[in-house]
Structure formats: C-alpha cells, structure tokens
Amino acid sequence: MGRQPCCDKLGVKKGPWTAEEDKKLINFILTNGQCCWRAVPKLAGLRRCGKSCRLRWTNYLRPDLKRGLLNEAEEKLVIDLHARLGNRWSKIASKLPGRTDNEIKNHWNTHIKKKLFKMGIDPLTHQPLHNSETDNQNSQSDHQTPQIIPESENQNQSPGPNNTVPLISLEEINSYSPTDQNSSSDESNNLPDDAKFYENDPLISCLFKDDDPPDLFPWQFQPSQENFDSFWANSWDENCPWLLDCQDFGIHDFGFDCFNDVEIDNVLKSLDVGNIQ
DNA sequence: AAGCTTGCCAACCGCCCACCA
DNA sequence: ATGGTGGGCGGTTGGCAAGCT
C-alpha cells in the first residue's frame, strides 16, 4: 500500500511563497513553536502542505539563517566534508551554522562542482579527473592507493587490508598512512564502528559523536549585526510590528539561541522596538 | 530590441526511517 | 510484529534573472 500524501492535494497552494504567507507562518511558529507540521497550515490559516511549511521555515524563514554565498572557509569545509560523507547534505549542513542542507546542496551543484572540475578534480570521487577515469576503467583492480569514496557508497565496508582504505581529505591525500587507523583509545571503544574508523580525525569524529566542531574550524559563527539586520530588512519591506508578539514567550525556543542578550537587544533596537523586557 | 541560452535557487517530489499504538 | 504517521533527506524541477547573440 502506497504512502498517503502528506496533505490533501485539493486546494493546496503550490509555488512561490508570498510575503503574506511568510508572515502568517512566522507568526504562527513564533507563537506556537514548531509542532506537528501537518497541523500548521490549518492552524496558521495557510493553504499549504505541512511539508511545504516546514521547508519554507527551515530553508528560508528561520531567523538564525545566514544569507549570501558561502565564504571561502565554508566552501572548503563543505568540500572536505563531502569527500568524507558524500551527498549527506544535512549532516554537512549541521556543521555549518546558519546554513541549510538545501543551500549547501545548491551551492555544491552550481559552484563547487565547477570549481573542482576546473581544478581537475572529480567532484564525485575527489580524485584527479585523470585518475578517476582510469579507476573507472580498472574498477576491478585491487590497488591500495588511498581513495576518496563518499561514505554513502562505502557503507557496510569495514576498513582493512583487503578492503578499501579510509576516506581522506584532499589535504591529507599525500600524507595518509593506513596504519594510523590502528590506534585506539578507551573513548573510541564506545563509538560506532564508523566513528572508530575516523577517530584520528577530530573533524569527522565530532560528526559521529554529535559534538561541536573542534577549534580547528576556521570559522566561528558569530552573527554580525549586519547579517541579522539584513535578514529582517530583506524579508519584508516594512518593519515587522508583529514581532512584538514574540516577546511574551521564550525567544530561545524559536531559534535565537545563537544570539546573546546584547545581540538580541541590538536587533530589537534596530527595528525600533526598544522597550523589550 | 527581441529572442535565446545559461545559471541560480526556491520549492517540490518521493523515498526512507523512527516512533508509536 | 505490524501498520500508520510524521518528519527528514536527497534528487530533481521550474521559474526567474542575467548574459549573450
């Protein structure tokens, strides 16, 4: 039996969201929080599918989203993570605060892919294009040259002398030593197999442990006043008096956790909403 | 100026998985 | 154990804008 559609197709609007719809959705989320997306359209007075509401919120309306193109550091990180994780965009996005999986996926397809091609790197394998072609022709060969294979294509394969060697970053491609994976620690024994596999890599291991990224990350998400101002300014032509409604409930419940009190105060001041709490 | 092509990205679609009764 | 449901994910599409001829 097929799965039921997430909503009644009849009478459900599709296509670009209007400012009015955005306003309704944000107002609802800020008032009620994120709950039962299927019920959201009805309760918010929207003729939209619940799924559509969720996507609109997570990909566009969330106040903690960054705007604009990925910067160089973010791009580099995406490439590095993609080399290890493959097309697991949500996992990649989870390590880039303020970025969505959709945004990263789009950026990958429109910008990074081309860049890598120009650099002579196969975006699928992260190997030099020439080598990739050769590998495709000789896929049965059991060479032991370090390969960068998206993890999604490498699932259920445990590392070992008779198997594929671990995924590595572009930077590490020349210095990789398969023997590195043999070391272990007490902590690593509690990790899933995949995590143990990557235990020597602080970046990848933090993904498995759901930790915050280590300090080696070049970026630290500190939303600037400018970014946050532009979010509100670009979302609607006018200031948003309805935002006042949100002062009566926990602002930290609605995705503002990344801002400290001073920053929130600054934002509200910039919106001429001075007397908040 | 008009028509065509290309690039970008918001939004949709369908599948998958976790959770719950 | 099973089936229904909600939410998440990745792939794809469609519309718009900019650039080109």
Coordinates of N, CA and C in Angstrom, one line a residue, chain A residues 48-227:
Chain A
R48 N -1.5 25.6 2.4 CA -0.2 25.0 2.0 C -0.1 23.6 2.7
C49 N 0.7 22.8 2.1 CA 1.0 21.5 2.6 C 1.9 21.7 3.8
G50 N 1.8 20.8 4.9 CA 2.6 21.0 6.1 C 4.1 20.8 5.8
K51 N 4.3 20.0 4.8 CA 5.7 19.8 4.4 C 6.3 21.0 3.8
S52 N 5.5 21.7 3.0 CA 5.9 22.9 2.4 C 6.2 24.0 3.4
C53 N 5.4 24.0 4.5 CA 5.6 25.0 5.5 C 6.9 24.7 6.2
R54 N 7.1 23.4 6.5 CA 8.4 23.0 7.2 C 9.6 23.5 6.4
L55 N 9.5 23.2 5.1 CA 10.7 23.5 4.2 C 10.9 25.0 4.1
R56 N 9.7 25.7 4.0 CA 9.8 27.2 3.9 C 10.5 27.7 5.2
W57 N 10.1 27.2 6.3 CA 10.7 27.7 7.6 C 12.1 27.3 7.7
T58 N 12.5 26.0 7.5 CA 13.8 25.6 7.7 C 14.8 26.1 6.7
N59 N 14.3 26.3 5.5 CA 15.3 26.8 4.4 C 15.3 28.3 4.2
Y60 N 14.3 29.0 4.7 CA 14.2 30.4 4.3 C 13.9 31.3 5.5
L61 N 13.0 30.9 6.3 CA 12.5 31.9 7.3 C 13.1 31.8 8.7
R62 N 13.8 30.7 9.0 CA 14.4 30.6 10.3 C 15.3 31.8 10.5
P63 N 15.2 32.5 11.7 CA 15.9 33.7 11.9 C 17.4 33.5 12.1
D64 N 17.9 32.3 12.3 CA 19.3 32.1 12.5 C 20.0 31.7 11.2
L65 N 19.3 31.9 10.1 CA 20.0 31.6 8.8 C 21.0 32.7 8.4
K66 N 22.1 32.2 7.9 CA 23.0 33.2 7.2 C 22.5 33.5 5.8
R67 N 22.8 34.6 5.3 CA 22.4 35.0 4.0 C 23.7 35.1 3.1
G68 N 23.4 34.9 1.8 CA 24.5 35.1 0.9 C 25.3 33.8 0.6
L69 N 26.2 34.0 -0.3 CA 27.0 32.9 -0.7 C 27.9 32.3 0.4
L70 N 28.3 31.1 0.3 CA 29.2 30.5 1.3 C 30.6 31.2 1.1
N71 N 31.2 31.5 2.2 CA 32.5 32.1 2.1 C 33.5 31.0 1.9
E72 N 34.8 31.4 1.7 CA 35.8 30.5 1.3 C 36.0 29.4 2.3
A73 N 36.0 29.8 3.6 CA 36.2 28.8 4.6 C 35.1 27.8 4.7
E74 N 33.9 28.3 4.5 CA 32.7 27.4 4.5 C 32.8 26.4 3.3
E75 N 33.2 27.0 2.1 CA 33.3 26.2 0.9 C 34.3 25.1 1.1
K76 N 35.4 25.4 1.7 CA 36.5 24.5 1.9 C 36.0 23.3 2.8
L77 N 35.3 23.8 3.8 CA 34.8 22.8 4.8 C 33.7 21.9 4.1
V78 N 32.9 22.4 3.3 CA 31.9 21.6 2.5 C 32.6 20.6 1.7
I79 N 33.7 21.0 1.0 CA 34.4 20.1 0.1 C 35.0 19.0 0.9
D80 N 35.6 19.4 2.0 CA 36.3 18.4 2.9 C 35.2 17.4 3.4
L81 N 34.1 17.9 3.9 CA 33.1 17.0 4.5 C 32.5 16.2 3.4
H82 N 32.3 16.7 2.2 CA 31.7 15.9 1.1 C 32.6 14.8 0.7
A83 N 33.9 15.1 0.8 CA 34.9 14.0 0.5 C 34.7 12.8 1.4
R84 N 34.3 13.1 2.6 CA 34.2 12.1 3.7 C 32.8 11.5 3.7
L85 N 31.8 12.3 3.5 CA 30.4 11.9 3.8 C 29.6 11.7 2.5
G86 N 30.1 12.2 1.4 CA 29.3 12.1 0.2 C 28.1 13.1 0.3
N87 N 27.0 12.7 -0.4 CA 25.9 13.7 -0.5 C 25.0 13.7 0.7
R88 N 25.6 13.6 1.9 CA 24.8 13.7 3.1 C 24.7 15.1 3.5
W89 N 23.9 15.9 2.8 CA 23.9 17.3 2.9 C 23.4 17.8 4.3
S90 N 22.5 17.1 4.8 CA 22.0 17.5 6.2 C 23.1 17.4 7.2
K91 N 23.9 16.3 7.1 CA 25.0 16.1 8.0 C 26.1 17.2 7.8
I92 N 26.3 17.5 6.6 CA 27.3 18.6 6.3 C 26.7 19.9 6.8
A93 N 25.5 20.1 6.5 CA 24.9 21.4 7.0 C 24.9 21.6 8.5
S94 N 24.8 20.5 9.2 CA 24.7 20.5 10.6 C 26.0 21.1 11.2
K95 N 27.1 21.1 10.4 CA 28.4 21.6 10.9 C 28.7 23.0 10.3
L96 N 27.7 23.5 9.6 CA 27.8 24.9 9.2 C 26.7 25.7 9.7
P97 N 26.8 26.3 10.9 CA 25.7 27.0 11.5 C 25.1 28.1 10.5
G98 N 23.8 28.1 10.5 CA 23.2 29.1 9.7 C 23.0 28.7 8.2
R99 N 23.5 27.6 7.9 CA 23.4 27.1 6.5 C 22.4 25.9 6.5
T100 N 21.7 25.8 5.4 CA 20.7 24.7 5.3 C 21.3 23.6 4.3
D101 N 20.8 22.4 4.4 CA 21.2 21.4 3.5 C 20.9 21.7 2.1
N102 N 19.7 22.4 1.9 CA 19.3 22.8 0.5 C 20.3 23.8 0.0
E103 N 20.7 24.7 0.8 CA 21.6 25.8 0.4 C 22.9 25.2 0.0
I104 N 23.4 24.3 0.8 CA 24.7 23.7 0.6 C 24.7 22.8 -0.7
K105 N 23.6 22.1 -0.8 CA 23.4 21.2 -2.0 C 23.4 22.1 -3.3
N106 N 22.6 23.2 -3.2 CA 22.6 24.1 -4.4 C 24.0 24.6 -4.7
H107 N 24.6 25.1 -3.6 CA 26.0 25.7 -3.8 C 26.9 24.7 -4.4
W108 N 26.8 23.5 -3.9 CA 27.7 22.4 -4.4 C 27.4 22.2 -5.9
N109 N 26.2 22.1 -6.3 CA 25.8 21.8 -7.7 C 26.1 22.9 -8.6
T110 N 26.0 24.2 -8.1 CA 26.2 25.3 -9.0 C 27.6 25.9 -9.0
H111 N 28.3 25.8 -7.9 CA 29.6 26.5 -7.8 C 30.7 25.5 -7.6
I112 N 30.6 24.7 -6.6 CA 31.8 23.9 -6.1 C 32.1 22.8 -7.2
K113 N 31.1 22.2 -7.7 CA 31.3 21.2 -8.8 C 32.2 21.8 -9.9
K114 N 31.8 23.0 -10.3 CA 32.5 23.6 -11.5 C 33.9 23.9 -11.1
K115 N 34.1 24.4 -9.9 CA 35.4 24.7 -9.4 C 36.3 23.5 -9.4
L116 N 35.8 22.4 -8.9 CA 36.6 21.2 -8.8 C 36.9 20.7 -10.2
F117 N 35.9 20.8 -11.1 CA 36.2 20.3 -12.4 C 37.4 21.2 -13.0
K118 N 37.3 22.5 -12.8 CA 38.3 23.4 -13.3 C 39.7 23.0 -12.7
M119 N 39.6 22.6 -11.5 CA 40.9 22.2 -10.8 C 41.3 20.8 -11.2
G120 N 40.5 20.2 -12.1 CA 40.9 18.8 -12.5 C 40.6 17.8 -11.5
I121 N 39.6 18.1 -10.6 CA 39.2 17.1 -9.6 C 37.8 16.6 -9.8
D122 N 37.7 15.3 -9.7 CA 36.3 14.8 -9.9 C 35.5 15.0 -8.6
P123 N 34.4 15.8 -8.7 CA 33.6 16.1 -7.5 C 33.0 14.9 -6.9
L124 N 32.9 13.8 -7.6 CA 32.3 12.6 -7.1 C 33.3 11.8 -6.2
T125 N 34.5 11.7 -6.7 CA 35.5 10.9 -6.1 C 36.5 11.7 -5.3
H126 N 36.5 13.0 -5.7 CA 37.6 13.9 -5.1 C 39.0 13.5 -5.5
Q127 N 39.0 12.7 -6.6 CA 40.3 12.3 -7.1 C 40.6 13.2 -8.3
P128 N 41.8 13.3 -8.7 CA 42.1 13.9 -10.0 C 41.3 13.2 -11.1
L129 N 40.8 14.1 -12.0 CA 39.9 13.5 -13.1 C 40.6 12.4 -13.8
H130 N 41.8 12.6 -14.2 CA 42.5 11.5 -15.0 C 42.5 10.2 -14.2
N131 N 42.8 10.3 -12.9 CA 42.8 9.0 -12.1 C 41.5 8.4 -12.0
S132 N 40.4 9.3 -11.9 CA 39.1 8.8 -11.8 C 38.7 8.0 -13.0
E133 N 39.0 8.6 -14.2 CA 38.7 7.8 -15.4 C 39.4 6.5 -15.5
T134 N 40.7 6.5 -15.1 CA 41.4 5.3 -15.1 C 40.8 4.3 -14.1
D135 N 40.4 4.8 -12.9 CA 39.8 3.9 -11.9 C 38.6 3.3 -12.4
N136 N 37.8 4.1 -13.1 CA 36.5 3.6 -13.6 C 36.7 2.5 -14.6
Q137 N 37.8 2.6 -15.4 CA 38.1 1.6 -16.4 C 38.7 0.4 -15.7
N138 N 39.3 0.6 -14.6 CA 40.0 -0.5 -13.9 C 39.4 -0.8 -12.6
S139 N 38.1 -0.7 -12.5 CA 37.5 -0.8 -11.2 C 37.7 -2.1 -10.4
Q140 N 38.1 -3.1 -11.2 CA 38.4 -4.4 -10.5 C 39.7 -4.5 -9.9
S141 N 40.6 -3.5 -10.2 CA 41.9 -3.6 -9.7 C 41.9 -3.5 -8.2
D142 N 42.9 -4.2 -7.5 CA 42.9 -4.1 -6.1 C 44.1 -3.3 -5.6
H143 N 44.2 -2.1 -6.2 CA 45.3 -1.2 -5.8 C 45.0 -0.7 -4.4
Q144 N 46.1 -0.3 -3.8 CA 45.9 0.2 -2.4 C 46.2 1.7 -2.3
T145 N 46.1 2.4 -3.4 CA 46.2 3.9 -3.3 C 45.1 4.4 -2.6
P146 N 45.3 5.4 -1.7 CA 44.2 5.9 -0.9 C 43.1 6.5 -1.8
Q147 N 41.9 6.1 -1.5 CA 40.8 6.5 -2.3 C 39.9 7.4 -1.5
I148 N 39.3 8.4 -2.2 CA 38.3 9.2 -1.5 C 36.9 8.8 -2.1
I149 N 36.2 8.0 -1.3 CA 34.9 7.5 -1.8 C 33.9 7.9 -0.8
P150 N 32.8 8.6 -1.3 CA 31.8 9.0 -0.4 C 31.3 7.9 0.5
E151 N 31.2 8.2 1.7 CA 30.8 7.2 2.7 C 29.6 6.4 2.3
S152 N 28.6 7.2 1.7 CA 27.4 6.6 1.3 C 27.5 5.5 0.4
E153 N 28.6 5.5 -0.4 CA 28.9 4.5 -1.3 C 29.7 3.4 -0.7
N154 N 30.1 3.7 0.5 CA 31.1 2.8 1.1 C 30.6 2.1 2.4
Q155 N 29.3 2.2 2.5 CA 28.7 1.6 3.7 C 28.8 0.1 3.7
N156 N 28.8 -0.4 4.9 CA 28.9 -1.9 5.1 C 30.3 -2.4 4.7
Q157 N 31.2 -1.5 4.5 CA 32.5 -2.0 4.3 C 33.4 -1.6 5.4
S158 N 34.0 -2.6 6.0 CA 34.9 -2.2 7.1 C 36.3 -2.1 6.5
P159 N 37.1 -1.2 7.1 CA 38.4 -0.9 6.6 C 39.3 -2.1 6.9
G160 N 40.2 -2.4 6.1 CA 41.1 -3.5 6.4 C 42.0 -3.7 5.2
P161 N 43.0 -4.5 5.4 CA 44.0 -4.7 4.3 C 43.4 -5.2 3.0
N162 N 42.3 -5.9 3.1 CA 41.7 -6.4 1.9 C 40.6 -5.6 1.4
N163 N 40.4 -4.4 2.0 CA 39.3 -3.6 1.6 C 39.7 -2.2 1.3
T164 N 38.7 -1.4 1.0 CA 39.0 0.0 0.6 C 39.7 0.7 1.8
V165 N 40.7 1.5 1.5 CA 41.3 2.2 2.5 C 40.5 3.4 2.9
P166 N 40.7 4.0 4.1 CA 39.8 5.1 4.6 C 39.7 6.3 3.7
L167 N 38.6 7.0 3.8 CA 38.4 8.3 3.2 C 39.4 9.3 3.8
I168 N 39.9 10.1 3.0 CA 40.8 11.1 3.5 C 40.5 12.4 2.8
S169 N 41.0 13.5 3.4 CA 40.8 14.8 2.8 C 41.8 15.0 1.7
L170 N 41.5 16.1 0.9 CA 42.4 16.4 -0.2 C 43.8 16.8 0.4
E171 N 43.7 17.5 1.5 CA 45.0 17.9 2.1 C 45.8 16.8 2.6
E172 N 45.1 15.7 3.0 CA 45.8 14.6 3.5 C 46.3 13.6 2.5
I173 N 45.9 13.8 1.3 CA 46.0 12.8 0.2 C 47.4 12.3 0.1
N174 N 48.3 13.1 0.3 CA 49.7 12.7 0.1 C 50.4 12.2 1.3
S175 N 49.8 12.5 2.5 CA 50.4 12.1 3.7 C 49.7 11.0 4.4
Y176 N 48.7 10.5 3.8 CA 47.9 9.5 4.5 C 48.7 8.2 4.8
S177 N 48.5 7.6 5.9 CA 49.1 6.4 6.3 C 48.0 5.4 6.8
P178 N 47.7 4.4 6.1 CA 46.7 3.4 6.5 C 46.9 2.9 7.9
T179 N 48.1 2.9 8.4 CA 48.3 2.3 9.7 C 47.8 3.2 10.8
D180 N 47.5 4.4 10.5 CA 47.1 5.3 11.5 C 45.8 4.8 12.2
Q181 N 45.0 4.1 11.4 CA 43.7 3.7 11.9 C 43.8 2.6 13.0
N182 N 44.9 2.1 13.3 CA 45.0 1.0 14.2 C 45.0 1.5 15.7
S183 N 45.4 2.7 15.9 CA 45.4 3.2 17.3 C 44.0 3.3 17.8
S184 N 43.8 3.2 19.1 CA 42.5 3.3 19.7 C 42.7 3.8 21.1
S185 N 41.5 4.3 21.6 CA 41.5 4.8 22.9 C 40.3 4.3 23.7
D186 N 40.2 4.5 25.0 CA 39.1 4.0 25.7 C 37.8 4.6 25.2
E187 N 37.9 5.9 24.9 CA 36.7 6.6 24.5 C 36.2 6.0 23.2
S188 N 37.2 5.7 22.3 CA 36.8 5.3 21.0 C 36.1 4.0 21.0
N189 N 36.3 3.2 22.1 CA 35.6 1.9 22.2 C 34.1 2.0 22.3
N190 N 33.7 3.2 22.7 CA 32.2 3.4 22.9 C 31.6 4.0 21.6
L191 N 32.4 4.2 20.6 CA 31.9 4.8 19.4 C 31.4 3.7 18.5
P192 N 30.5 4.1 17.5 CA 30.2 3.2 16.5 C 31.4 2.9 15.6
D193 N 31.3 1.8 14.9 CA 32.4 1.3 14.1 C 32.9 2.4 13.2
D194 N 32.0 3.1 12.5 CA 32.4 4.2 11.6 C 33.2 5.3 12.4
A195 N 32.7 5.6 13.6 CA 33.4 6.6 14.3 C 34.8 6.2 14.7
K196 N 34.9 4.9 15.1 CA 36.3 4.4 15.4 C 37.2 4.5 14.2
F197 N 36.6 4.3 13.1 CA 37.3 4.3 11.9 C 37.9 5.7 11.7
Y198 N 37.2 6.7 12.1 CA 37.7 8.1 11.9 C 38.2 8.7 13.2
E199 N 38.5 7.9 14.2 CA 38.8 8.5 15.5 C 40.0 9.5 15.4
N200 N 40.9 9.3 14.5 CA 42.1 10.2 14.5 C 41.8 11.5 13.8
D201 N 40.6 11.6 13.3 CA 40.2 12.8 12.6 C 39.2 13.6 13.5
P202 N 39.7 14.7 14.1 CA 38.8 15.4 15.0 C 37.5 15.9 14.3
L203 N 37.7 16.2 13.1 CA 36.5 16.8 12.4 C 35.4 15.7 12.2
I204 N 35.9 14.6 11.6 CA 34.9 13.6 11.3 C 34.4 12.9 12.5
S205 N 35.2 12.7 13.5 CA 34.8 12.0 14.7 C 33.7 12.8 15.5
C206 N 33.8 14.2 15.3 CA 32.8 15.0 16.0 C 31.5 14.9 15.4
L207 N 31.5 14.5 14.1 CA 30.2 14.2 13.4 C 29.5 13.0 14.0
F208 N 30.3 12.0 14.3 CA 29.7 10.8 14.8 C 29.2 11.0 16.2
K209 N 30.0 11.8 17.0 CA 29.7 12.0 18.4 C 28.7 13.1 18.6
D210 N 28.3 13.8 17.5 CA 27.4 14.9 17.6 C 28.0 16.0 18.5
D211 N 29.3 16.1 18.6 CA 29.9 17.1 19.3 C 30.0 18.4 18.5
D212 N 30.3 19.5 19.2 CA 30.5 20.7 18.4 C 31.9 20.5 17.7
P213 N 32.0 21.2 16.6 CA 33.3 21.0 15.9 C 34.5 21.5 16.7
P214 N 35.6 20.9 16.5 CA 36.8 21.4 17.3 C 37.2 22.8 16.9
D215 N 38.2 23.3 17.7 CA 38.6 24.6 17.4 C 39.4 24.8 16.1
L216 N 39.7 23.7 15.5 CA 40.5 23.9 14.2 C 39.6 24.5 13.1
F217 N 38.3 24.6 13.4 CA 37.5 25.2 12.3 C 37.9 26.6 12.2
P218 N 38.0 27.1 10.9 CA 38.4 28.4 10.6 C 37.3 29.5 11.0
W219 N 36.1 29.0 11.0 CA 35.0 29.9 11.3 C 34.5 29.7 12.7
Q220 N 34.0 30.7 13.2 CA 33.2 30.7 14.4 C 31.9 31.4 14.2
F221 N 30.8 30.8 14.4 CA 29.6 31.5 14.0 C 29.3 32.6 15.0
Q222 N 29.5 33.8 14.6 CA 29.1 34.9 15.4 C 28.3 35.9 14.5
P223 N 27.0 35.7 14.5 CA 26.2 36.5 13.6 C 26.4 38.0 13.8
S224 N 26.8 38.7 12.8 CA 27.0 40.1 12.9 C 25.7 40.9 12.9
Q225 N 25.8 42.0 13.4 CA 24.6 42.9 13.4 C 24.2 43.1 12.0
E226 N 25.1 43.2 11.1 CA 24.8 43.5 9.7 C 24.0 42.4 9.1
N227 N 24.5 41.1 9.4 CA 23.8 40.0 8.8 C 22.3 39.9 9.4

